Amino acid sequence: MARIETPRRIRGTQDIFGDEQRRFAHVLSTFERVRALYCFQRVDIPVFESTAVFARSLGETTDVVSKEMYTFEDRGGDSLTLRPEFTAGIARAYLTEGWQQFAPLKITTSGPVFRYERPQKGRFRQFHQIDAEVIGAAEPAADVELLVLADQLLRELGLSEGVTLQLNTLGDAATREAWRAALVAHFEAHRGELSEDSLTRLEKNPMRILDSKDPRDRPIADSAPDIDAYLTPEARAFFDAVTAGLDAAGVAWERNARLVRGLDYYRHTAFEFVTDRLGSQGTVLAGGRYDGLIGSLGGPETAGVGWAAGVERLAMLVEEPAAAAIDAVVVPMGEAAEARATGIVADLRRAGVAVEMAYKGKMKARMAKADALGARFAIIIGDDELAKGVAAVKTLGAGTQAEVAFADLAEALR
């Protein structure tokens, strides 16, 4: 008979368990706690959308759309895409679900996202993000609130040391138009020295040449004109208001005039929290203002600003939290005791007591399991205890033992 081969885990995916899962869960629970302090509502959106949602919002020329999206045709012939990020789907929901009535809308979400790229440390094809957005607020105060939220999240995760907030302005539409023209003129003058990728970007997305990693492009990108010379008074005032707000909130920041977002719907604030604790400098959280996004999806011009962070990257940086504490391990000896213990365990759990059952092995092995789990108490039930209607409750740290009536166990363990 032919041997059945066990299916393997798909490349670029992961099974998250044990210590790794505890760090992962710690990131998510901290995010949920902090977002509630800032009065952000939680939303959940579909894992897949019409491909047009991402093609329009991310831009046909971006690497994500052209190379990295998981796109497929369903049985009805519609083109669908697994979400590569959250913002586009949230913008779609804002338009189609009538959420305009709640503007300004402060929302967060989290979950898996999908990109077909070369797997490497901290980077997967199915990975997870946390995401925060403010839609319908054109004021710089919205940018400040999101940045202070991000800063507090990193602090509460114990990551503020060695993480730097880098900040830039992309100006308003008039600023971008003037700056883009100046960049095109600069790059055209050095056309013969640019990489092939940058020549393609020059036609469609010249700002992205500024963050090129190709050594051939760096001298040309570094000598390109800064945006500051092209800022309108309104754009300069907006950026000044954001930086003043950060200063008032006690959030440290650095200006990075080379930090860009290539797509036309980005405006004003762009930011990244970066660290060198992942080897080469890596981004742990990034975002910006996207006042043109909802318009690009066919809706009315609507202000928006948001950020996202990779849960896996944050989890790699946090200290491992302790395993969840167990209050007690129930150790039944004999069939009659096992039957009675099943009811006792159920009652204790309903009363909010974290309990494990040790129903395999000899007494010594079961007590060793209680110790290994870090339980505070062992609840021993044998024939003698059943006859008296009590359990022998052993305090594992102190080694003391007392008899407690079955009905009083929950209260005694508290």
PDB file of N, CA and C in Angstrom, residues 31 34-35 38 40-41 43 86-87 90 105-110 129-135 142 145-147 149-150 153 271 285-288 290 304-309:
ATOM      1  N   PHE A  31      -2.575  46.405  22.234  1.00  0.00           N
ATOM      2  CA  PHE A  31      -3.203  47.270  21.228  1.00  0.00           C
ATOM      3  C   PHE A  31      -4.677  47.512  21.562  1.00  0.00           C
ATOM      4  N   VAL A  34      -4.903  49.890  24.641  1.00  0.00           N
ATOM      5  CA  VAL A  34      -4.511  51.274  24.383  1.00  0.00           C
ATOM      6  C   VAL A  34      -5.517  51.966  23.465  1.00  0.00           C
ATOM      7  N   ARG A  35      -6.008  51.273  22.431  1.00  0.00           N
ATOM      8  CA  ARG A  35      -6.967  51.929  21.524  1.00  0.00           C
ATOM      9  C   ARG A  35      -8.233  52.335  22.281  1.00  0.00           C
ATOM     10  N   TYR A  38      -8.000  55.702  23.866  1.00  0.00           N
ATOM     11  CA  TYR A  38      -8.113  56.801  22.905  1.00  0.00           C
ATOM     12  C   TYR A  38      -9.501  56.849  22.249  1.00  0.00           C
ATOM     13  N   PHE A  40     -11.088  54.771  20.297  1.00  0.00           N
ATOM     14  CA  PHE A  40     -11.212  54.257  18.935  1.00  0.00           C
ATOM     15  C   PHE A  40     -12.127  53.035  18.956  1.00  0.00           C
ATOM     16  N   GLN A  41     -13.047  52.943  17.983  1.00  0.00           N
ATOM     17  CA  GLN A  41     -13.911  51.775  17.862  1.00  0.00           C
ATOM     18  C   GLN A  41     -13.197  50.667  17.089  1.00  0.00           C
ATOM     19  N   VAL A  43     -13.349  47.681  14.329  1.00  0.00           N
ATOM     20  CA  VAL A  43     -14.115  47.190  13.183  1.00  0.00           C
ATOM     21  C   VAL A  43     -13.436  45.927  12.649  1.00  0.00           C
ATOM     22  N   PHE A  86      -4.982  47.091   5.082  1.00  0.00           N
ATOM     23  CA  PHE A  86      -6.325  47.362   5.594  1.00  0.00           C
ATOM     24  C   PHE A  86      -6.980  48.629   5.065  1.00  0.00           C
ATOM     25  N   THR A  87      -6.194  49.660   4.785  1.00  0.00           N
ATOM     26  CA  THR A  87      -6.772  50.988   4.570  1.00  0.00           C
ATOM     27  C   THR A  87      -7.763  51.011   3.415  1.00  0.00           C
ATOM     28  N   ILE A  90     -11.077  49.513   4.410  1.00  0.00           N
ATOM     29  CA  ILE A  90     -11.780  50.395   5.348  1.00  0.00           C
ATOM     30  C   ILE A  90     -12.394  51.574   4.596  1.00  0.00           C
ATOM     31  N   LEU A 105     -14.549  59.550  12.094  1.00  0.00           N
ATOM     32  CA  LEU A 105     -14.624  58.166  12.531  1.00  0.00           C
ATOM     33  C   LEU A 105     -13.244  57.689  12.958  1.00  0.00           C
ATOM     34  N   LYS A 106     -13.136  57.264  14.214  1.00  0.00           N
ATOM     35  CA  LYS A 106     -11.863  56.759  14.751  1.00  0.00           C
ATOM     36  C   LYS A 106     -11.995  55.250  14.918  1.00  0.00           C
ATOM     37  N   ILE A 107     -11.237  54.489  14.107  1.00  0.00           N
ATOM     38  CA  ILE A 107     -11.415  53.043  14.112  1.00  0.00           C
ATOM     39  C   ILE A 107     -10.071  52.304  14.095  1.00  0.00           C
ATOM     40  N   THR A 108     -10.091  51.095  14.641  1.00  0.00           N
ATOM     41  CA  THR A 108      -8.921  50.216  14.579  1.00  0.00           C
ATOM     42  C   THR A 108      -9.372  48.833  14.128  1.00  0.00           C
ATOM     43  N   THR A 109      -8.426  48.063  13.618  1.00  0.00           N
ATOM     44  CA  THR A 109      -8.681  46.677  13.266  1.00  0.00           C
ATOM     45  C   THR A 109      -7.365  45.912  13.335  1.00  0.00           C
ATOM     46  N   SER A 110      -7.461  44.599  13.200  1.00  0.00           N
ATOM     47  CA  SER A 110      -6.262  43.758  13.151  1.00  0.00           C
ATOM     48  C   SER A 110      -6.628  42.443  12.494  1.00  0.00           C
ATOM     49  N   GLN A 129      -1.351  42.356  10.818  1.00  0.00           N
ATOM     50  CA  GLN A 129      -1.163  43.784  11.087  1.00  0.00           C
ATOM     51  C   GLN A 129      -2.171  44.272  12.113  1.00  0.00           C
ATOM     52  N   ILE A 130      -1.765  45.319  12.825  1.00  0.00           N
ATOM     53  CA  ILE A 130      -2.706  46.164  13.561  1.00  0.00           C
ATOM     54  C   ILE A 130      -2.806  47.469  12.805  1.00  0.00           C
ATOM     55  N   ASP A 131      -3.964  48.118  12.869  1.00  0.00           N
ATOM     56  CA  ASP A 131      -4.227  49.261  11.999  1.00  0.00           C
ATOM     57  C   ASP A 131      -5.109  50.257  12.745  1.00  0.00           C
ATOM     58  N   ALA A 132      -4.801  51.542  12.609  1.00  0.00           N
ATOM     59  CA  ALA A 132      -5.607  52.613  13.226  1.00  0.00           C
ATOM     60  C   ALA A 132      -5.846  53.712  12.197  1.00  0.00           C
ATOM     61  N   GLU A 133      -7.067  54.217  12.121  1.00  0.00           N
ATOM     62  CA  GLU A 133      -7.434  55.218  11.114  1.00  0.00           C
ATOM     63  C   GLU A 133      -8.350  56.281  11.721  1.00  0.00           C
ATOM     64  N   VAL A 134      -8.222  57.511  11.220  1.00  0.00           N
ATOM     65  CA  VAL A 134      -9.202  58.561  11.497  1.00  0.00           C
ATOM     66  C   VAL A 134      -9.683  59.073  10.146  1.00  0.00           C
ATOM     67  N   ILE A 135     -10.980  58.924   9.864  1.00  0.00           N
ATOM     68  CA  ILE A 135     -11.545  59.327   8.571  1.00  0.00           C
ATOM     69  C   ILE A 135     -12.525  60.465   8.792  1.00  0.00           C
ATOM     70  N   ALA A 142      -5.845  65.318  14.285  1.00  0.00           N
ATOM     71  CA  ALA A 142      -6.071  63.889  14.037  1.00  0.00           C
ATOM     72  C   ALA A 142      -4.739  63.173  13.836  1.00  0.00           C
ATOM     73  N   GLU A 145      -3.087  62.851  17.278  1.00  0.00           N
ATOM     74  CA  GLU A 145      -3.688  61.816  18.127  1.00  0.00           C
ATOM     75  C   GLU A 145      -3.226  60.425  17.706  1.00  0.00           C
ATOM     76  N   LEU A 146      -3.184  60.172  16.405  1.00  0.00           N
ATOM     77  CA  LEU A 146      -2.735  58.865  15.924  1.00  0.00           C
ATOM     78  C   LEU A 146      -1.275  58.607  16.274  1.00  0.00           C
ATOM     79  N   LEU A 147      -0.447  59.636  16.170  1.00  0.00           N
ATOM     80  CA  LEU A 147       0.973  59.476  16.479  1.00  0.00           C
ATOM     81  C   LEU A 147       1.200  59.274  17.977  1.00  0.00           C
ATOM     82  N   LEU A 149      -1.018  57.928  19.994  1.00  0.00           N
ATOM     83  CA  LEU A 149      -1.496  56.566  20.211  1.00  0.00           C
ATOM     84  C   LEU A 149      -0.403  55.552  19.880  1.00  0.00           C
ATOM     85  N   ALA A 150       0.236  55.719  18.731  1.00  0.00           N
ATOM     86  CA  ALA A 150       1.305  54.798  18.327  1.00  0.00           C
ATOM     87  C   ALA A 150       2.462  54.837  19.323  1.00  0.00           C
ATOM     88  N   LEU A 153       1.469  53.008  22.486  1.00  0.00           N
ATOM     89  CA  LEU A 153       1.465  51.568  22.258  1.00  0.00           C
ATOM     90  C   LEU A 153       2.882  51.002  22.338  1.00  0.00           C
ATOM     91  N   PHE A 271       5.004  59.328   8.121  1.00  0.00           N
ATOM     92  CA  PHE A 271       5.811  59.004   9.297  1.00  0.00           C
ATOM     93  C   PHE A 271       6.138  57.516   9.353  1.00  0.00           C
ATOM     94  N   LEU A 285       6.363  50.539  12.484  1.00  0.00           N
ATOM     95  CA  LEU A 285       5.016  51.116  12.372  1.00  0.00           C
ATOM     96  C   LEU A 285       5.119  52.297  11.423  1.00  0.00           C
ATOM     97  N   ALA A 286       4.170  52.436  10.498  1.00  0.00           N
ATOM     98  CA  ALA A 286       4.263  53.505   9.503  1.00  0.00           C
ATOM     99  C   ALA A 286       2.877  53.934   9.047  1.00  0.00           C
ATOM    100  N   GLY A 287       2.794  55.172   8.578  1.00  0.00           N
ATOM    101  CA  GLY A 287       1.512  55.653   8.079  1.00  0.00           C
ATOM    102  C   GLY A 287       1.622  57.052   7.516  1.00  0.00           C
ATOM    103  N   GLY A 288       0.457  57.672   7.357  1.00  0.00           N
ATOM    104  CA  GLY A 288       0.426  59.017   6.805  1.00  0.00           C
ATOM    105  C   GLY A 288      -0.996  59.457   6.523  1.00  0.00           C
ATOM    106  N   TYR A 290      -3.949  60.517   3.955  1.00  0.00           N
ATOM    107  CA  TYR A 290      -4.343  60.100   2.596  1.00  0.00           C
ATOM    108  C   TYR A 290      -5.648  60.798   2.180  1.00  0.00           C
ATOM    109  N   GLY A 304      -8.398  61.727   5.500  1.00  0.00           N
ATOM    110  CA  GLY A 304      -8.108  60.471   6.192  1.00  0.00           C
ATOM    111  C   GLY A 304      -6.646  60.419   6.599  1.00  0.00           C
ATOM    112  N   VAL A 305      -6.383  59.756   7.708  1.00  0.00           N
ATOM    113  CA  VAL A 305      -5.005  59.560   8.162  1.00  0.00           C
ATOM    114  C   VAL A 305      -4.975  58.254   8.944  1.00  0.00           C
ATOM    115  N   GLY A 306      -3.879  57.500   8.816  1.00  0.00           N
ATOM    116  CA  GLY A 306      -3.835  56.225   9.519  1.00  0.00           C
ATOM    117  C   GLY A 306      -2.440  55.640   9.557  1.00  0.00           C
ATOM    118  N   TRP A 307      -2.309  54.513  10.269  1.00  0.00           N
ATOM    119  CA  TRP A 307      -1.040  53.780  10.312  1.00  0.00           C
ATOM    120  C   TRP A 307      -1.293  52.289  10.476  1.00  0.00           C
ATOM    121  N   ALA A 308      -0.275  51.523  10.164  1.00  0.00           N
ATOM    122  CA  ALA A 308      -0.324  50.071  10.357  1.00  0.00           C
ATOM    123  C   ALA A 308       1.017  49.606  10.892  1.00  0.00           C
ATOM    124  N   ALA A 309       1.005  48.466  11.583  1.00  0.00           N
ATOM    125  CA  ALA A 309       2.239  47.866  12.099  1.00  0.00           C
ATOM    126  C   ALA A 309       2.127  46.359  11.988  1.00  0.00           C
TER     127      ALA A 309
END
